Short mmCIF file of C-alpha atoms and ligand atoms in Angstrom, two decimals:
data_model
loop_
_atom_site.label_atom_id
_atom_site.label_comp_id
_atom_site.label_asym_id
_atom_site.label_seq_id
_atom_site.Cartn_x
_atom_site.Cartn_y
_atom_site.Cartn_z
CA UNK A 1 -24.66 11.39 2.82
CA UNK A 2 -23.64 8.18 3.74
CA UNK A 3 -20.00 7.92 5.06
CA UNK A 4 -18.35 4.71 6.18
CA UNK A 5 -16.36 4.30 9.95
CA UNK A 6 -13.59 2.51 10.91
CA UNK A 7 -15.70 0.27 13.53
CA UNK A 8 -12.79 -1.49 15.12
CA UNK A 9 -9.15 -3.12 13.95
CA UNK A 10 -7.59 -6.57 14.41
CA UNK A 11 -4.35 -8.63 13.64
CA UNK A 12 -2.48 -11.81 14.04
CA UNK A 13 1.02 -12.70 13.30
CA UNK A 14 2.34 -16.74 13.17
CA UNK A 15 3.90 -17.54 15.79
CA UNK A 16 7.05 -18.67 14.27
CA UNK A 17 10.01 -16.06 13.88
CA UNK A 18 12.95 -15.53 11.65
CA UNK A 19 15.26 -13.04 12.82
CA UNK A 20 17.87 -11.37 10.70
CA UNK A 21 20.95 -13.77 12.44
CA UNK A 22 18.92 -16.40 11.61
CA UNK A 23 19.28 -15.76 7.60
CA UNK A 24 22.52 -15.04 8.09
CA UNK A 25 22.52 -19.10 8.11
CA UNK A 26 21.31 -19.73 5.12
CA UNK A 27 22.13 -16.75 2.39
CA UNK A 28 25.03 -14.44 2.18
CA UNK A 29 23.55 -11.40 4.24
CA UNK A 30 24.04 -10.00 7.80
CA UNK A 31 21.49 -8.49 10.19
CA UNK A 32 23.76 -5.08 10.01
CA UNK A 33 23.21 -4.84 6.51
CA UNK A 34 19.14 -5.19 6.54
CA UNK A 35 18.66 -3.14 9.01
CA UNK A 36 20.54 -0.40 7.38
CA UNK A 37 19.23 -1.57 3.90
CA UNK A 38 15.48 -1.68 5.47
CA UNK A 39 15.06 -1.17 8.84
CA UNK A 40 13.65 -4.97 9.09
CA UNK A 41 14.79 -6.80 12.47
CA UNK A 42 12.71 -9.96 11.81
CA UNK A 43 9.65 -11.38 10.44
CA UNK A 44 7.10 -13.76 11.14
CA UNK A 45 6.46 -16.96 9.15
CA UNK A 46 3.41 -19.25 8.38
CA UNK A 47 3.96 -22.91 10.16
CA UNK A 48 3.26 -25.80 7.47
CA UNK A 49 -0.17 -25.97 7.03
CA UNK A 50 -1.58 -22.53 8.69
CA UNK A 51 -2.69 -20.51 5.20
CA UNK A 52 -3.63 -17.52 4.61
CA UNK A 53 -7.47 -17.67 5.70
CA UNK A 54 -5.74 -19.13 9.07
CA UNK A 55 -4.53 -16.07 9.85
CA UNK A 56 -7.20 -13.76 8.41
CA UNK A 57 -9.39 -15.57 10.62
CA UNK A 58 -7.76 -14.60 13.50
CA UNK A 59 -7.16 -10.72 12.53
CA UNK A 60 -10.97 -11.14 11.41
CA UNK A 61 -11.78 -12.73 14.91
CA UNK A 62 -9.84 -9.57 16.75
CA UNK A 63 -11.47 -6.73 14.71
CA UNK A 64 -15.11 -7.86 15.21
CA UNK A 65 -14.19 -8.08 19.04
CA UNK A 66 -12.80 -4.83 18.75
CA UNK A 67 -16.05 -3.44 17.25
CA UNK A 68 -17.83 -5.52 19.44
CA UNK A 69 -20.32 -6.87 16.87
CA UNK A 70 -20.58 -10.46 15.83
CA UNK A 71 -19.78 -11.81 12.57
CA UNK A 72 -23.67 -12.25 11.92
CA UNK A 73 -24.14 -8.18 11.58
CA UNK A 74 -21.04 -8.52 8.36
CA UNK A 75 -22.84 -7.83 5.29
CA UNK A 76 -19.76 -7.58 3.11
CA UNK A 77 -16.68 -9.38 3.09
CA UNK A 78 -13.46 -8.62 1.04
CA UNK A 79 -9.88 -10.15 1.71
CA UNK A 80 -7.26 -8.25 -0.04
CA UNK A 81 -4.23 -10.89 -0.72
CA UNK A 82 -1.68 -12.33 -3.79
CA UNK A 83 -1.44 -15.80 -2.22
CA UNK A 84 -4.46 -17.53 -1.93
CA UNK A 85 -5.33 -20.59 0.27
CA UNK A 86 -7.00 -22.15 -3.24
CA UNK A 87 -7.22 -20.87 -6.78
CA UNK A 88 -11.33 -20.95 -6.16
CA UNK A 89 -13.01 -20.83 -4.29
CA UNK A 90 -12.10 -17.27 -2.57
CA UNK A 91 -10.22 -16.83 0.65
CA UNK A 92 -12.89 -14.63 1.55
CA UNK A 93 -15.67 -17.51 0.81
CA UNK A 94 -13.44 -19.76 2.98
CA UNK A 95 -13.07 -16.91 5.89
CA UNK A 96 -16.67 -16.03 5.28
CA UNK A 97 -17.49 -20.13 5.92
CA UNK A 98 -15.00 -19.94 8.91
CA UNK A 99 -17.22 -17.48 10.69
CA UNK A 100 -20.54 -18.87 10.10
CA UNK A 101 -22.02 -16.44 7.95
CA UNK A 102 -23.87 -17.55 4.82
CA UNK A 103 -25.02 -15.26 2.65
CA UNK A 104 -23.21 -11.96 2.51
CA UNK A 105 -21.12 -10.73 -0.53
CA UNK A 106 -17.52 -12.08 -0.36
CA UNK A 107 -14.49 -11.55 -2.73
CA UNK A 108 -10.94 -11.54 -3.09
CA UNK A 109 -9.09 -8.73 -4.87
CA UNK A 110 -5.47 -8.60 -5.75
CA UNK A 111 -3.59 -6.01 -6.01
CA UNK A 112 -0.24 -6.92 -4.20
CA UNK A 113 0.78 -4.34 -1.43
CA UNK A 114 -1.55 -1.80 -2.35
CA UNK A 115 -4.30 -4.58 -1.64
CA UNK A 116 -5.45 -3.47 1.53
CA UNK A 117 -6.29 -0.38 0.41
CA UNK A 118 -7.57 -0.73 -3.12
CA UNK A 119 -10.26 -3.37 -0.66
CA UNK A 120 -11.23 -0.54 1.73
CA UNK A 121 -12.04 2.06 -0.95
CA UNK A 122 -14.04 -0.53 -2.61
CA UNK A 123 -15.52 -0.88 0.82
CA UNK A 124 -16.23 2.31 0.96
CA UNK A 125 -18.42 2.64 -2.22
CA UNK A 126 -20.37 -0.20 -1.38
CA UNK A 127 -21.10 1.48 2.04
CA UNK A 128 -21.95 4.59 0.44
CA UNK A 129 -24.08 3.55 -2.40
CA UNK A 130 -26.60 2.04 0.35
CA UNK A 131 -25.99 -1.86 -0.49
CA UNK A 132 -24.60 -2.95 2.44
CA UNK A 133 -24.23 -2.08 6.00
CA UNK A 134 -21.04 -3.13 7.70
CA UNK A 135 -17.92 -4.72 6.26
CA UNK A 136 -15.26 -7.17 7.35
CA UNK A 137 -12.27 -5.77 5.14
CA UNK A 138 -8.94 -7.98 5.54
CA UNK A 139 -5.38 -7.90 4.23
CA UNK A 140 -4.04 -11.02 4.63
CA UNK A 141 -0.88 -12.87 3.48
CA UNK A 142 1.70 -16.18 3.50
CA UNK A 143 4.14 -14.69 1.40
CA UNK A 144 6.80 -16.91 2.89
CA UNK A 145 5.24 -19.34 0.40
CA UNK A 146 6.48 -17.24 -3.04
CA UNK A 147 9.64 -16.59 -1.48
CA UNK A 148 13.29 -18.09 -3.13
CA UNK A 149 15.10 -18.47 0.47
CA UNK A 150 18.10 -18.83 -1.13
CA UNK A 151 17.59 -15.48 -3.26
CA UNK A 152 19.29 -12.68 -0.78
CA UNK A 153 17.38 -9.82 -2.47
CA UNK A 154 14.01 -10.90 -1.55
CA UNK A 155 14.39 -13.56 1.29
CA UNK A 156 15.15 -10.96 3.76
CA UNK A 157 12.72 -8.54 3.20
CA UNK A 158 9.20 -10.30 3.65
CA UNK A 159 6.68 -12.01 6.18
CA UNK A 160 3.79 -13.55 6.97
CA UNK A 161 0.45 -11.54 8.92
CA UNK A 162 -2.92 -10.64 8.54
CA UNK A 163 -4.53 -7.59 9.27
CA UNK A 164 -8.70 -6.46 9.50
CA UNK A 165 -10.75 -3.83 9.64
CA UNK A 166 -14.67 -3.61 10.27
CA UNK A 167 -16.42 -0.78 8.64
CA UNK A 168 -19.34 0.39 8.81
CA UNK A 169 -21.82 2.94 7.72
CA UNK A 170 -22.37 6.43 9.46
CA UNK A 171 -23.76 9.87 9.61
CA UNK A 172 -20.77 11.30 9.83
CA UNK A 173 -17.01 10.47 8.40
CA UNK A 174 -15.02 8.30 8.48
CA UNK A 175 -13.46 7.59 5.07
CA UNK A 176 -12.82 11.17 3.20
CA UNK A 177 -11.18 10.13 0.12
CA UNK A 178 -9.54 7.56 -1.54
CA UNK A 179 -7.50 7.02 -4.61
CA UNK A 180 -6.61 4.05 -6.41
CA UNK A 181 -4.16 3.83 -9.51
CA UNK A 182 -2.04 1.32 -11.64
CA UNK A 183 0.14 1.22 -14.27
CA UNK A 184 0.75 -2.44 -15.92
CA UNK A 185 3.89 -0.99 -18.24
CA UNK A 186 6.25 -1.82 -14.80
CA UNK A 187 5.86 -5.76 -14.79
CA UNK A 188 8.80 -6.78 -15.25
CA UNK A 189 10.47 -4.78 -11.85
CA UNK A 190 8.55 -6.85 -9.70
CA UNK A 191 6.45 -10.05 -10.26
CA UNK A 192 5.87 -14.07 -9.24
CA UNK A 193 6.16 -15.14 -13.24
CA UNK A 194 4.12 -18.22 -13.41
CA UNK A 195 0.56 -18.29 -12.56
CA UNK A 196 -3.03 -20.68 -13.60
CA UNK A 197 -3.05 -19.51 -17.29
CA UNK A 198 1.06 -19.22 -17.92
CA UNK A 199 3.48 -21.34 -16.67
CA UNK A 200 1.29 -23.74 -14.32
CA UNK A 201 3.25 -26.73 -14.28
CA UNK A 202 5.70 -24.52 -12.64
CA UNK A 203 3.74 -23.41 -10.11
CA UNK A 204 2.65 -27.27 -8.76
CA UNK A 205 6.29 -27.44 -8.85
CA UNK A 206 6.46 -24.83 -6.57
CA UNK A 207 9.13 -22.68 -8.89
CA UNK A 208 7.16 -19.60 -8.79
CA UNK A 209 8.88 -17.01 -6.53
CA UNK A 210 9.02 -12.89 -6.27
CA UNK A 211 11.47 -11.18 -8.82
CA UNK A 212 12.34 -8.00 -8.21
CA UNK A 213 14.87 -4.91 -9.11
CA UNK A 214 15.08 -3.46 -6.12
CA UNK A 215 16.71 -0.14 -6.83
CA UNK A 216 14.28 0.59 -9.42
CA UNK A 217 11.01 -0.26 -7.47
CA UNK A 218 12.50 1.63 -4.82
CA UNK A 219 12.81 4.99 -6.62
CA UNK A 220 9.11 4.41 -8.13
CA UNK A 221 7.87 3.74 -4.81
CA UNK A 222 9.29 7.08 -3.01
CA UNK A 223 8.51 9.81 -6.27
CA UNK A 224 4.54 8.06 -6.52
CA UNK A 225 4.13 7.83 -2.71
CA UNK A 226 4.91 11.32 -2.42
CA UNK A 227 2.49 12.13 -5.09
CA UNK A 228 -0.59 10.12 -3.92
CA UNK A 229 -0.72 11.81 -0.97
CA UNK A 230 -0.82 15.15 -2.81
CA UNK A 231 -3.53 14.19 -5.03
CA UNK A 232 -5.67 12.96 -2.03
CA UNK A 233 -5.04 16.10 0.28
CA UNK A 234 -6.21 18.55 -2.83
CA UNK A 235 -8.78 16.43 -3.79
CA UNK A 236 -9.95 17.31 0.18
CA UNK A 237 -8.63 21.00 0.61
CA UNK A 238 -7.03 19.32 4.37
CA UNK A 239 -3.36 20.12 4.19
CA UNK A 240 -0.53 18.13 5.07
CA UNK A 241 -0.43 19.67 8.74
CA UNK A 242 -3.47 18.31 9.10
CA UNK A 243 -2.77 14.44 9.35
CA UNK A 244 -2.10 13.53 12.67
CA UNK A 245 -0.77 9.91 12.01
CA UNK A 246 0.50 8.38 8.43
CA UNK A 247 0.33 5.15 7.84
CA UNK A 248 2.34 3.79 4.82
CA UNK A 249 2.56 0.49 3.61
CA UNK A 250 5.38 -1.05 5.63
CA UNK A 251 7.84 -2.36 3.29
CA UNK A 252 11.25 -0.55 3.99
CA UNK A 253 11.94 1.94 6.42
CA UNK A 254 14.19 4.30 4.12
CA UNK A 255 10.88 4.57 1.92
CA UNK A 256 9.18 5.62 4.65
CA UNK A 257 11.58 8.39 6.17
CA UNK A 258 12.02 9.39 2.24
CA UNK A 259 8.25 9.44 1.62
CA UNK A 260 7.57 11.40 4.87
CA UNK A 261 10.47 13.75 4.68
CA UNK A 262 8.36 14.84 1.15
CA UNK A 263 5.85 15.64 3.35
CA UNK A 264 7.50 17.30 5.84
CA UNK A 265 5.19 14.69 8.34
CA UNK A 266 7.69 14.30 11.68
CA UNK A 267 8.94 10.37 11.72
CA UNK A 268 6.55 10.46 15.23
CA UNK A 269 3.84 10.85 13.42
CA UNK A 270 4.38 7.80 11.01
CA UNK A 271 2.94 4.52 12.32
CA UNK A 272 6.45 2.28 11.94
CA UNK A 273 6.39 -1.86 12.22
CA UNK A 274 8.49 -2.50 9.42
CA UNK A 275 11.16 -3.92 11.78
CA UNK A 276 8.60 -6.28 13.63
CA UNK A 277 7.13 -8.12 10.56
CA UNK A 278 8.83 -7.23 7.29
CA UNK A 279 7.18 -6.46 3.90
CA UNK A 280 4.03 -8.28 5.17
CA UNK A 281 2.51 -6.86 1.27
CA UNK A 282 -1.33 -6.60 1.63
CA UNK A 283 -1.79 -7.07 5.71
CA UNK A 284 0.71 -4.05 6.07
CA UNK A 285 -1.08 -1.55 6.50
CA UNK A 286 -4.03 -3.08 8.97
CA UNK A 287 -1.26 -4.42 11.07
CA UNK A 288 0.35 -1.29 11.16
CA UNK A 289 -3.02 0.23 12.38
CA UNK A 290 -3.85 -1.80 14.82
CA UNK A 291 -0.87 -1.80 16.55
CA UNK A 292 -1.07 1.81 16.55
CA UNK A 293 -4.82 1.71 17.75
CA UNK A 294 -4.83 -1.11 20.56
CA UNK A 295 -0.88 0.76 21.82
CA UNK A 296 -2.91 4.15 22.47
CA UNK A 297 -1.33 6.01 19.85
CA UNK A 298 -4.09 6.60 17.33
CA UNK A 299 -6.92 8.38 19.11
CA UNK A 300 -10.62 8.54 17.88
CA UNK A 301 -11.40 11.99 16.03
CA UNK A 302 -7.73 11.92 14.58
CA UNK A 303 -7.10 12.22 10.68
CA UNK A 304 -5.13 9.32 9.28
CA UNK A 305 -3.30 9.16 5.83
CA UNK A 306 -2.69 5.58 4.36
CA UNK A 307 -0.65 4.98 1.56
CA UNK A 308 0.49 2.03 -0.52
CA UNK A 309 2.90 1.23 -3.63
CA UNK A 310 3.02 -2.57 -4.67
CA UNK A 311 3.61 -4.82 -7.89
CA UNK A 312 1.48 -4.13 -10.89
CA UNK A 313 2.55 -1.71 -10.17
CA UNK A 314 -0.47 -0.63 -8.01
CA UNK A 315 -0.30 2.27 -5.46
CA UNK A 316 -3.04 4.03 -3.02
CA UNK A 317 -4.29 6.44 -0.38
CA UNK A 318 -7.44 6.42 2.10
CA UNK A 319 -7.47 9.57 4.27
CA UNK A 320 -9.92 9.00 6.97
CA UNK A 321 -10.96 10.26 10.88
CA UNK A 322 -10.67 7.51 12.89
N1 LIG B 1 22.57 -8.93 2.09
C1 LIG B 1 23.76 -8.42 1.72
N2 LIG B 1 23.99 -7.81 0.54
C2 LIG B 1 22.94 -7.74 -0.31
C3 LIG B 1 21.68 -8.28 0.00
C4 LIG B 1 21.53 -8.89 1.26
N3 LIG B 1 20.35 -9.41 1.66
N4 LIG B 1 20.84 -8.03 -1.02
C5 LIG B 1 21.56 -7.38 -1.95
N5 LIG B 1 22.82 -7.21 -1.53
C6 LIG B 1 23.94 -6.56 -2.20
C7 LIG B 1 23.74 -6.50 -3.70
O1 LIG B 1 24.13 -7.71 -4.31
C8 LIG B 1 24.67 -5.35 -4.07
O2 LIG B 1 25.98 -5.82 -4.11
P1 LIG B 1 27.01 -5.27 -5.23
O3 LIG B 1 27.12 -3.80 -4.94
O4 LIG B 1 28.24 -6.05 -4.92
O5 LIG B 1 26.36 -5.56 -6.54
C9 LIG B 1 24.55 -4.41 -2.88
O6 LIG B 1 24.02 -5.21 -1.79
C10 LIG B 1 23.65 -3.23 -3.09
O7 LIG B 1 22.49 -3.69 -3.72
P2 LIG B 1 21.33 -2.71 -4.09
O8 LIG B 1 20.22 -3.50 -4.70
O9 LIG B 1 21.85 -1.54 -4.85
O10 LIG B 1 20.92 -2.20 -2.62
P3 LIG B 1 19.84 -1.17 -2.23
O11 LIG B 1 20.43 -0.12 -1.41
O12 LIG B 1 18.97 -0.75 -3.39
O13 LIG B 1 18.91 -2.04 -1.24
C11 LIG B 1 16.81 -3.16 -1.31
C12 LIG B 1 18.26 -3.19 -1.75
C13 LIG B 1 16.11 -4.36 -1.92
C14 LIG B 1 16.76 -3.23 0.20
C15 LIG B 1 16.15 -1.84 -1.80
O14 LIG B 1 16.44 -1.64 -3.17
C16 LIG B 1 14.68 -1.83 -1.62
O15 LIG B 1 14.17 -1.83 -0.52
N6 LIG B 1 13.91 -1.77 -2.73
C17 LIG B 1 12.48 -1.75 -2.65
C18 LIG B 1 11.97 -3.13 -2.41
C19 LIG B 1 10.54 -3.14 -2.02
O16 LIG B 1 10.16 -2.44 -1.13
N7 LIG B 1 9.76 -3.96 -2.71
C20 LIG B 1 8.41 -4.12 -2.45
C21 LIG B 1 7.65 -2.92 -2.90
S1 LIG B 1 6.01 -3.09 -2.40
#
């Protein structure tokens, strides 16, 4: 059996941030009410011109040191993200060029905030099937760029980050199981409605921004989060006692308390960085790992739950020992 390892984790946030006061300039919020609404303190934004394979670079840069390989021994690269440097070619063809490495498989996949790990379960079965050796697997975003800053329901809740992960095969596991679902029917809660095929000239515009009913994504998120992680722990026979850290996708901290409290998982067991970067969509979850790694609290040997929810909608788990 061929099982895939986590091999070593990196990140990068832009250096520029927006705190909570500093939107209170320019919509009608106050920090009080997003961090009670959220948990969210502030988030980091893109600087004109740094794009999304900018700061995948970087995470990408950090995890290989981490796993102390170099990017020659990649085999496999796949960059999880919604907004692009270019419609074509891929951001993970551009990262791919950035670090010098001709040759191996590279693709994007989209699939919003459950991104990151829809790309390391496809990882995974790459590993396992014998095709390839050792994968760079990225979430990486700029969604500062499909943002309405004057909108007050979305402006305050996302940022900017990338996160990576290097994976690699292994006699021994690593990745245990992962699940990966969708359900189209929910478009209209949340979505960016213009795109290459519908509603182009818009985009060149720049008029395409996120659209979303917040209440009702909110519910969704908490009953199917709740869920996934059922369906991934039976599919395993671990129990719920058994996962030493969770990781959710880091998009509001009252989803998270409500999505652990289902699982009865103590809040110092969840790896929380919500109020550091924001709903950072794909690159949550890797950034919320590696913090957790490289800060000393995820030890090798421990069992780690990740979980996503995102437009589509789209929503996840990997369990794994780290
Ligand atoms: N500052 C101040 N007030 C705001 C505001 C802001 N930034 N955004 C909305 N409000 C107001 C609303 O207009 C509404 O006012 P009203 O009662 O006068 O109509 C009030 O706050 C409550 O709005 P509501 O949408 O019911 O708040 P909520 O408790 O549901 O919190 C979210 C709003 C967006 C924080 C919450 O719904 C949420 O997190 N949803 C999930 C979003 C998400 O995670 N999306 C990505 C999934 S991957």
């Amino acid at each position: 059996m061929i099982y895939s390892r986590i091999a070593g984790t990196g990140s990068y946030l832009p250096e520029k941030v927006v705190t909570n006061s500093d939107l209170e300039k320019i919509v009608d919020t106050t920090d009080q009410w997003i961090q009670d609404r959220t948990g969210i303190k502030k988030r980091h934004i893109a600087a004109d011109g740094e794009t999304t394979c900018d700061l995948a670079e970087k995470a990408s840069r950090n995890a290989l040191e981490a796993a102390g390989i170099t990017a020659s021994e990649i085999d496999l690269v796949i960059v999880a993200t919604t907004t692009p440097d270019l419609i074509f070619p891929s951001t993970a063809c551009l990262l791919q060029q950035r670090l010098g490495i001709a040759g191996p498989t590279a693709f994007d996949i989209q699939a919003v905030c459950t991104g990151f790990v829809y790309a390391l379960s496809i990882a995974e079965k790459f590993i396992k099937s014998g095709s390839h050796k050792r994968a760079l697997v990225v979430g990486a975003e700029t969604l500062s760029r499909i943002i309405d800053w004057s909108d007050r329901n979305t402006c305050v809740l996302f940022g900017d980050g990338a996160g990576a992960v290097i994976v690699e095969a292994s006699d021994e596991p690593g990745i245990i199981a992962s699940h990966l679902h969708a359900d189209g029917a929910y478009e209209s809660l949340l979505r960016v409605p213009v795109g290459v095929s519908s509603g182009f000239e818009q985009m060149i515009r720049g008029e395409g921004y996120v659209e979303m009913k917040g209440s009702e994504v909110f519910k969704m998120a908490v009953t199917t989060l709740g869920r996934i992680v059922d369906e991934t722990l039976a599919s395993t026979g671990l129990q719920k006692s058994d996962i030493d850290w969770l990781i959710p996708h880091q998009a509001n901290i009252r989803i998270i308390k409500a999505t652990a409290k289902k699982l009865r998982t103590p809040m110092d067991r969840v790896v929380v960085t919500v109020h550091d970067h924001g709903n950072t969509s794909a690159a949550s979850i890797p950034l919320a790992f590696d913090t957790a790694v490289r800060d000393g609290r995820i030890k090798r040997g421990e069992i780690l739950m990740m979980e996503a929810f995102g437009g589509g909608f789209t929503w996840g788990s990997v369990l794994l020992k780290y």
